Amino acid sequence: MSAAAIEQPFDDEPFSLTAIADEIMERHPGYRVEIIGGHLLVTPPPDVDHAFALTDLMIPFIAAGLHGAETKVAQNVGLWLPTGAEDYAIPDLAIVDADIRDHIVENNAYDPVCFRLVLEVTSSNWKDDLKTKAVAYAQAKVPVYVIVDRRHQRVHVLTDPSGEQYEHHRPYSPGETAALPASIGAQVTLDVDQILKAAQKKAD
């Protein structure tokens, strides 16, 4: 999911980004707030087609046995980031180690070492998912990052994080299938056409 960056208005006095994030979420129920690189990213509630895509995406992971004793399939789990003292992201979908509860850092966010894969379905500000979060997840050394790019009708699979980038970035078009690395815990292949059709926002 994508978001809009909010610059901070406080220049001369200490402040807590986490406190501001909590206040935004309290005032705007359903909004998601993340802190990446010292900036707040605020995302409005997703449309229903975004939600449908996440449900469809969970199916192949669960069918492959990834929601079991060793790993879990989860939505909206906080991932602690090394990019700043208060930084964290909340990926739309993740494959995590089953013992993730033992690795909480703070603010309901967990050690990135527990994340085998993160996935985002783009919304209005798609650049955050394609650029900002790609850098953040690479810095956190998340092994696999998948982006369902609704704007450009692509599914991106990024692997092998190194520094601020992923060494391998493969975009898949409708009609193709995207085979994910077995390192996530099982062999999973995504039907790009099926996913994009489910994710496409329908006209009102």
C-alpha atoms as a PDB file:
ATOM      1  CA  MET A   1       0.000   0.000   0.000  1.00  0.00           C
ATOM      2  CA  SER A   2       1.233   3.512  -0.636  1.00  0.00           C
ATOM      3  CA  ALA A   3       1.001   6.734   1.300  1.00  0.00           C
ATOM      4  CA  ALA A   4       1.607  10.463   1.372  1.00  0.00           C
ATOM      5  CA  ALA A   5       4.656  11.833   3.165  1.00  0.00           C
ATOM      6  CA  ILE A   6       4.099  14.463   5.856  1.00  0.00           C
ATOM      7  CA  GLU A   7       6.916  16.799   6.774  1.00  0.00           C
ATOM      8  CA  GLN A   8       7.435  17.696  10.406  1.00  0.00           C
ATOM      9  CA  PRO A   9       6.473  21.192  11.630  1.00  0.00           C
ATOM     10  CA  PHE A  10       8.774  21.149  14.654  1.00  0.00           C
ATOM     11  CA  ASP A  11      12.253  22.558  14.102  1.00  0.00           C
ATOM     12  CA  ASP A  12      13.472  23.788  17.490  1.00  0.00           C
ATOM     13  CA  GLU A  13      11.918  21.452  20.060  1.00  0.00           C
ATOM     14  CA  PRO A  14      12.044  17.698  20.590  1.00  0.00           C
ATOM     15  CA  PHE A  15       9.090  15.689  19.405  1.00  0.00           C
ATOM     16  CA  SER A  16       8.103  12.085  18.991  1.00  0.00           C
ATOM     17  CA  LEU A  17       7.094  10.895  15.544  1.00  0.00           C
ATOM     18  CA  THR A  18       5.529   7.859  17.165  1.00  0.00           C
ATOM     19  CA  ALA A  19       3.285  10.081  19.308  1.00  0.00           C
ATOM     20  CA  ILE A  20       2.236  12.057  16.232  1.00  0.00           C
ATOM     21  CA  ALA A  21       1.535   8.829  14.346  1.00  0.00           C
ATOM     22  CA  ASP A  22      -0.616   7.563  17.223  1.00  0.00           C
ATOM     23  CA  GLU A  23      -2.550  10.830  17.312  1.00  0.00           C
ATOM     24  CA  ILE A  24      -3.248  10.699  13.572  1.00  0.00           C
ATOM     25  CA  MET A  25      -4.550   7.140  13.829  1.00  0.00           C
ATOM     26  CA  GLU A  26      -6.713   8.068  16.821  1.00  0.00           C
ATOM     27  CA  ARG A  27      -8.245  11.013  14.969  1.00  0.00           C
ATOM     28  CA  HIS A  28      -8.638   9.119  11.684  1.00  0.00           C
ATOM     29  CA  PRO A  29      -9.670   5.506  12.363  1.00  0.00           C
ATOM     30  CA  GLY A  30      -8.764   3.172   9.523  1.00  0.00           C
ATOM     31  CA  TYR A  31      -5.781   5.231   8.374  1.00  0.00           C
ATOM     32  CA  ARG A  32      -2.362   3.617   8.389  1.00  0.00           C
ATOM     33  CA  VAL A  33       0.648   5.601   9.564  1.00  0.00           C
ATOM     34  CA  GLU A  34       4.251   4.484   8.995  1.00  0.00           C
ATOM     35  CA  ILE A  35       7.570   6.173   9.765  1.00  0.00           C
ATOM     36  CA  ILE A  36      10.243   5.702   7.103  1.00  0.00           C
ATOM     37  CA  GLY A  37      13.444   7.710   6.977  1.00  0.00           C
ATOM     38  CA  GLY A  38      12.151  10.092   9.612  1.00  0.00           C
ATOM     39  CA  HIS A  39       9.005  10.938   7.628  1.00  0.00           C
ATOM     40  CA  LEU A  40       5.404  10.049   8.354  1.00  0.00           C
ATOM     41  CA  LEU A  41       3.586   8.184   5.588  1.00  0.00           C
ATOM     42  CA  VAL A  42      -0.178   8.386   6.026  1.00  0.00           C
ATOM     43  CA  THR A  43      -2.412   6.063   4.016  1.00  0.00           C
ATOM     44  CA  PRO A  44      -6.213   6.317   3.837  1.00  0.00           C
ATOM     45  CA  PRO A  45      -8.283   3.136   4.178  1.00  0.00           C
ATOM     46  CA  PRO A  46      -7.819   0.908   1.102  1.00  0.00           C
ATOM     47  CA  ASP A  47     -10.524   0.360  -1.497  1.00  0.00           C
ATOM     48  CA  VAL A  48     -12.285  -2.995  -1.617  1.00  0.00           C
ATOM     49  CA  ASP A  49     -10.377  -4.164  -4.710  1.00  0.00           C
ATOM     50  CA  HIS A  50      -7.139  -3.676  -2.796  1.00  0.00           C
ATOM     51  CA  ALA A  51      -8.574  -5.933  -0.093  1.00  0.00           C
ATOM     52  CA  PHE A  52      -9.719  -8.521  -2.655  1.00  0.00           C
ATOM     53  CA  ALA A  53      -6.195  -8.663  -4.090  1.00  0.00           C
ATOM     54  CA  LEU A  54      -4.727  -9.373  -0.656  1.00  0.00           C
ATOM     55  CA  THR A  55      -7.182 -12.222  -0.131  1.00  0.00           C
ATOM     56  CA  ASP A  56      -6.322 -13.717  -3.526  1.00  0.00           C
ATOM     57  CA  LEU A  57      -2.624 -13.351  -2.761  1.00  0.00           C
ATOM     58  CA  MET A  58      -2.925 -15.213   0.524  1.00  0.00           C
ATOM     59  CA  ILE A  59      -4.362 -18.292  -1.192  1.00  0.00           C
ATOM     60  CA  PRO A  60      -1.186 -19.582  -2.940  1.00  0.00           C
ATOM     61  CA  PHE A  61       0.922 -18.968   0.157  1.00  0.00           C
ATOM     62  CA  ILE A  62      -1.493 -20.841   2.393  1.00  0.00           C
ATOM     63  CA  ALA A  63      -1.927 -23.617  -0.187  1.00  0.00           C
ATOM     64  CA  ALA A  64       1.876 -24.042  -0.215  1.00  0.00           C
ATOM     65  CA  GLY A  65       1.826 -24.692   3.527  1.00  0.00           C
ATOM     66  CA  LEU A  66       3.337 -21.373   4.597  1.00  0.00           C
ATOM     67  CA  HIS A  67       0.699 -20.776   7.263  1.00  0.00           C
ATOM     68  CA  GLY A  68       1.797 -23.577   9.544  1.00  0.00           C
ATOM     69  CA  ALA A  69       4.273 -24.534  12.237  1.00  0.00           C
ATOM     70  CA  GLU A  70       7.345 -22.847  10.724  1.00  0.00           C
ATOM     71  CA  THR A  71       5.928 -19.746   9.051  1.00  0.00           C
ATOM     72  CA  LYS A  72       2.775 -17.647   9.098  1.00  0.00           C
ATOM     73  CA  VAL A  73       0.953 -15.552   6.487  1.00  0.00           C
ATOM     74  CA  ALA A  74      -0.033 -12.209   8.002  1.00  0.00           C
ATOM     75  CA  GLN A  75      -1.499  -8.873   7.015  1.00  0.00           C
ATOM     76  CA  ASN A  76      -0.500  -5.493   8.436  1.00  0.00           C
ATOM     77  CA  VAL A  77       2.278  -6.611  10.802  1.00  0.00           C
ATOM     78  CA  GLY A  78       4.657  -3.864  11.910  1.00  0.00           C
ATOM     79  CA  LEU A  79       8.263  -4.250  10.686  1.00  0.00           C
ATOM     80  CA  TRP A  80      10.945  -2.344  12.598  1.00  0.00           C
ATOM     81  CA  LEU A  81      13.314  -0.533  10.229  1.00  0.00           C
ATOM     82  CA  PRO A  82      16.996   0.334  10.700  1.00  0.00           C
ATOM     83  CA  THR A  83      16.546   3.644   8.860  1.00  0.00           C
ATOM     84  CA  GLY A  84      15.768   5.746  11.954  1.00  0.00           C
ATOM     85  CA  ALA A  85      15.206   5.599  15.694  1.00  0.00           C
ATOM     86  CA  GLU A  86      11.413   5.459  15.328  1.00  0.00           C
ATOM     87  CA  ASP A  87      11.125   3.983  11.840  1.00  0.00           C
ATOM     88  CA  TYR A  88       8.749   1.166  11.058  1.00  0.00           C
ATOM     89  CA  ALA A  89       6.646  -0.008   8.111  1.00  0.00           C
ATOM     90  CA  ILE A  90       3.419  -1.984   7.930  1.00  0.00           C
ATOM     91  CA  PRO A  91       3.472  -4.127   4.781  1.00  0.00           C
ATOM     92  CA  ASP A  92       0.134  -5.200   3.363  1.00  0.00           C
ATOM     93  CA  LEU A  93       1.119  -8.867   3.509  1.00  0.00           C
ATOM     94  CA  ALA A  94       4.092 -10.775   4.894  1.00  0.00           C
ATOM     95  CA  ILE A  95       5.491 -14.253   5.324  1.00  0.00           C
ATOM     96  CA  VAL A  96       7.009 -14.347   8.792  1.00  0.00           C
ATOM     97  CA  ASP A  97       8.668 -16.871  11.071  1.00  0.00           C
ATOM     98  CA  ALA A  98       6.164 -18.547  13.361  1.00  0.00           C
ATOM     99  CA  ASP A  99       8.048 -17.400  16.481  1.00  0.00           C
ATOM    100  CA  ILE A 100       7.709 -13.722  15.541  1.00  0.00           C
ATOM    101  CA  ARG A 101       5.999 -12.961  18.870  1.00  0.00           C
ATOM    102  CA  ASP A 102       9.365 -13.496  20.555  1.00  0.00           C
ATOM    103  CA  HIS A 103      10.971 -10.751  18.455  1.00  0.00           C
ATOM    104  CA  ILE A 104       8.961  -7.618  19.132  1.00  0.00           C
ATOM    105  CA  VAL A 105      11.086  -4.464  19.196  1.00  0.00           C
ATOM    106  CA  GLU A 106       8.656  -1.730  20.248  1.00  0.00           C
ATOM    107  CA  ASN A 107       5.546   0.141  19.119  1.00  0.00           C
ATOM    108  CA  ASN A 108       4.034  -3.181  17.994  1.00  0.00           C
ATOM    109  CA  ALA A 109       6.754  -3.633  15.362  1.00  0.00           C
ATOM    110  CA  TYR A 110       8.933  -6.719  14.997  1.00  0.00           C
ATOM    111  CA  ASP A 111      12.561  -7.473  14.138  1.00  0.00           C
ATOM    112  CA  PRO A 112      12.992  -7.624  10.338  1.00  0.00           C
ATOM    113  CA  VAL A 113      14.951 -10.869  10.717  1.00  0.00           C
ATOM    114  CA  CYS A 114      11.561 -12.582  11.153  1.00  0.00           C
ATOM    115  CA  PHE A 115      10.287 -11.485   7.731  1.00  0.00           C
ATOM    116  CA  ARG A 116      10.908 -13.812   4.774  1.00  0.00           C
ATOM    117  CA  LEU A 117       8.782 -11.826   2.327  1.00  0.00           C
ATOM    118  CA  VAL A 118       6.866  -8.557   2.324  1.00  0.00           C
ATOM    119  CA  LEU A 119       4.247  -7.534  -0.221  1.00  0.00           C
ATOM    120  CA  GLU A 120       2.568  -4.259  -1.071  1.00  0.00           C
ATOM    121  CA  VAL A 121      -0.450  -3.540  -3.280  1.00  0.00           C
ATOM    122  CA  THR A 122      -0.133   0.006  -4.635  1.00  0.00           C
ATOM    123  CA  SER A 123      -2.674   2.729  -4.023  1.00  0.00           C
ATOM    124  CA  SER A 124      -2.775   6.381  -5.048  1.00  0.00           C
ATOM    125  CA  ASN A 125       0.837   7.284  -4.239  1.00  0.00           C
ATOM    126  CA  TRP A 126       2.431   4.262  -5.897  1.00  0.00           C
ATOM    127  CA  LYS A 127       5.933   5.779  -5.886  1.00  0.00           C
ATOM    128  CA  ASP A 128       6.296   5.077  -2.172  1.00  0.00           C
ATOM    129  CA  ASP A 129       5.946   1.337  -2.769  1.00  0.00           C
ATOM    130  CA  LEU A 130       8.206   1.308  -5.826  1.00  0.00           C
ATOM    131  CA  LYS A 131      10.935   3.547  -4.429  1.00  0.00           C
ATOM    132  CA  THR A 132      10.771   4.573  -0.754  1.00  0.00           C
ATOM    133  CA  LYS A 133       9.772   1.187   0.595  1.00  0.00           C
ATOM    134  CA  ALA A 134      12.078  -0.696  -1.777  1.00  0.00           C
ATOM    135  CA  VAL A 135      15.011   1.148  -0.191  1.00  0.00           C
ATOM    136  CA  ALA A 136      13.711   0.658   3.360  1.00  0.00           C
ATOM    137  CA  TYR A 137      13.046  -3.055   2.955  1.00  0.00           C
ATOM    138  CA  ALA A 138      16.450  -3.570   1.314  1.00  0.00           C
ATOM    139  CA  GLN A 139      18.137  -1.792   4.221  1.00  0.00           C
ATOM    140  CA  ALA A 140      16.178  -4.050   6.591  1.00  0.00           C
ATOM    141  CA  LYS A 141      17.492  -7.049   4.614  1.00  0.00           C
ATOM    142  CA  VAL A 142      14.055  -8.474   3.915  1.00  0.00           C
ATOM    143  CA  PRO A 143      14.917 -11.272   1.436  1.00  0.00           C
ATOM    144  CA  VAL A 144      11.960 -10.886  -0.939  1.00  0.00           C
ATOM    145  CA  TYR A 145       9.800  -7.847  -1.738  1.00  0.00           C
ATOM    146  CA  VAL A 146       6.764  -8.238  -4.009  1.00  0.00           C
ATOM    147  CA  ILE A 147       4.843  -5.243  -5.393  1.00  0.00           C
ATOM    148  CA  VAL A 148       1.442  -5.541  -7.033  1.00  0.00           C
ATOM    149  CA  ASP A 149       1.633  -2.409  -9.187  1.00  0.00           C
ATOM    150  CA  ARG A 150      -1.953  -1.512 -10.059  1.00  0.00           C
ATOM    151  CA  ARG A 151      -0.974   1.663 -11.887  1.00  0.00           C
ATOM    152  CA  HIS A 152       1.373   0.053 -14.400  1.00  0.00           C
ATOM    153  CA  GLN A 153      -0.223  -3.406 -14.390  1.00  0.00           C
ATOM    154  CA  ARG A 154       2.885  -5.246 -13.280  1.00  0.00           C
ATOM    155  CA  VAL A 155       3.962  -7.525 -10.465  1.00  0.00           C
ATOM    156  CA  HIS A 156       7.503  -6.775  -9.322  1.00  0.00           C
ATOM    157  CA  VAL A 157       9.647  -9.323  -7.520  1.00  0.00           C
ATOM    158  CA  LEU A 158      12.756  -7.910  -5.801  1.00  0.00           C
ATOM    159  CA  THR A 159      15.344 -10.232  -4.254  1.00  0.00           C
ATOM    160  CA  ASP A 160      18.862 -10.219  -2.789  1.00  0.00           C
ATOM    161  CA  PRO A 161      18.968  -7.018  -0.700  1.00  0.00           C
ATOM    162  CA  SER A 162      22.313  -5.220  -0.639  1.00  0.00           C
ATOM    163  CA  GLY A 163      22.728  -1.834   1.007  1.00  0.00           C
ATOM    164  CA  GLU A 164      19.931   0.448  -0.175  1.00  0.00           C
ATOM    165  CA  GLN A 165      18.722  -1.689  -3.066  1.00  0.00           C
ATOM    166  CA  TYR A 166      17.783  -5.142  -4.229  1.00  0.00           C
ATOM    167  CA  GLU A 167      20.293  -6.744  -6.567  1.00  0.00           C
ATOM    168  CA  HIS A 168      17.595  -8.418  -8.633  1.00  0.00           C
ATOM    169  CA  HIS A 169      14.357  -6.753  -9.756  1.00  0.00           C
ATOM    170  CA  ARG A 170      12.101  -8.646 -12.152  1.00  0.00           C
ATOM    171  CA  PRO A 171       8.809  -7.107 -13.365  1.00  0.00           C
ATOM    172  CA  TYR A 172       6.129  -9.529 -14.588  1.00  0.00           C
ATOM    173  CA  SER A 173       3.367  -8.645 -17.049  1.00  0.00           C
ATOM    174  CA  PRO A 174      -0.181 -10.009 -17.420  1.00  0.00           C
ATOM    175  CA  GLY A 175      -0.113 -13.524 -18.816  1.00  0.00           C
ATOM    176  CA  GLU A 176       3.141 -14.396 -17.030  1.00  0.00           C
ATOM    177  CA  THR A 177       3.688 -16.336 -13.830  1.00  0.00           C
ATOM    178  CA  ALA A 178       6.059 -15.168 -11.123  1.00  0.00           C
ATOM    179  CA  ALA A 179       8.001 -17.926  -9.366  1.00  0.00           C
ATOM    180  CA  LEU A 180       9.153 -16.787  -5.919  1.00  0.00           C
ATOM    181  CA  PRO A 181      12.415 -17.916  -4.309  1.00  0.00           C
ATOM    182  CA  ALA A 182      12.157 -21.147  -2.337  1.00  0.00           C
ATOM    183  CA  SER A 183      13.878 -19.331   0.538  1.00  0.00           C
ATOM    184  CA  ILE A 184      10.457 -18.100   1.700  1.00  0.00           C
ATOM    185  CA  GLY A 185       9.821 -21.676   2.838  1.00  0.00           C
ATOM    186  CA  ALA A 186       7.994 -23.271  -0.097  1.00  0.00           C
ATOM    187  CA  GLN A 187       7.622 -23.180  -3.861  1.00  0.00           C
ATOM    188  CA  VAL A 188       5.059 -20.474  -4.729  1.00  0.00           C
ATOM    189  CA  THR A 189       4.099 -19.250  -8.191  1.00  0.00           C
ATOM    190  CA  LEU A 190       1.846 -16.226  -8.649  1.00  0.00           C
ATOM    191  CA  ASP A 191      -0.558 -15.892 -11.574  1.00  0.00           C
ATOM    192  CA  VAL A 192       0.062 -12.267 -12.555  1.00  0.00           C
ATOM    193  CA  ASP A 193      -3.076 -11.917 -14.675  1.00  0.00           C
ATOM    194  CA  GLN A 194      -5.298 -13.264 -11.914  1.00  0.00           C
ATOM    195  CA  ILE A 195      -3.767 -11.013  -9.280  1.00  0.00           C
ATOM    196  CA  LEU A 196      -3.967  -7.841 -11.369  1.00  0.00           C
ATOM    197  CA  LYS A 197      -7.568  -8.520 -12.355  1.00  0.00           C
ATOM    198  CA  ALA A 198      -8.528  -8.948  -8.715  1.00  0.00           C
ATOM    199  CA  ALA A 199      -6.648  -5.786  -7.731  1.00  0.00           C
ATOM    200  CA  GLN A 200      -7.903  -3.539 -10.511  1.00  0.00           C
ATOM    201  CA  LYS A 201     -10.124  -0.800  -9.119  1.00  0.00           C
ATOM    202  CA  LYS A 202     -13.564  -1.048 -10.660  1.00  0.00           C
ATOM    203  CA  ALA A 203     -15.367   2.000 -12.005  1.00  0.00           C
ATOM    204  CA  ASP A 204     -18.107   3.414  -9.772  1.00  0.00           C
END
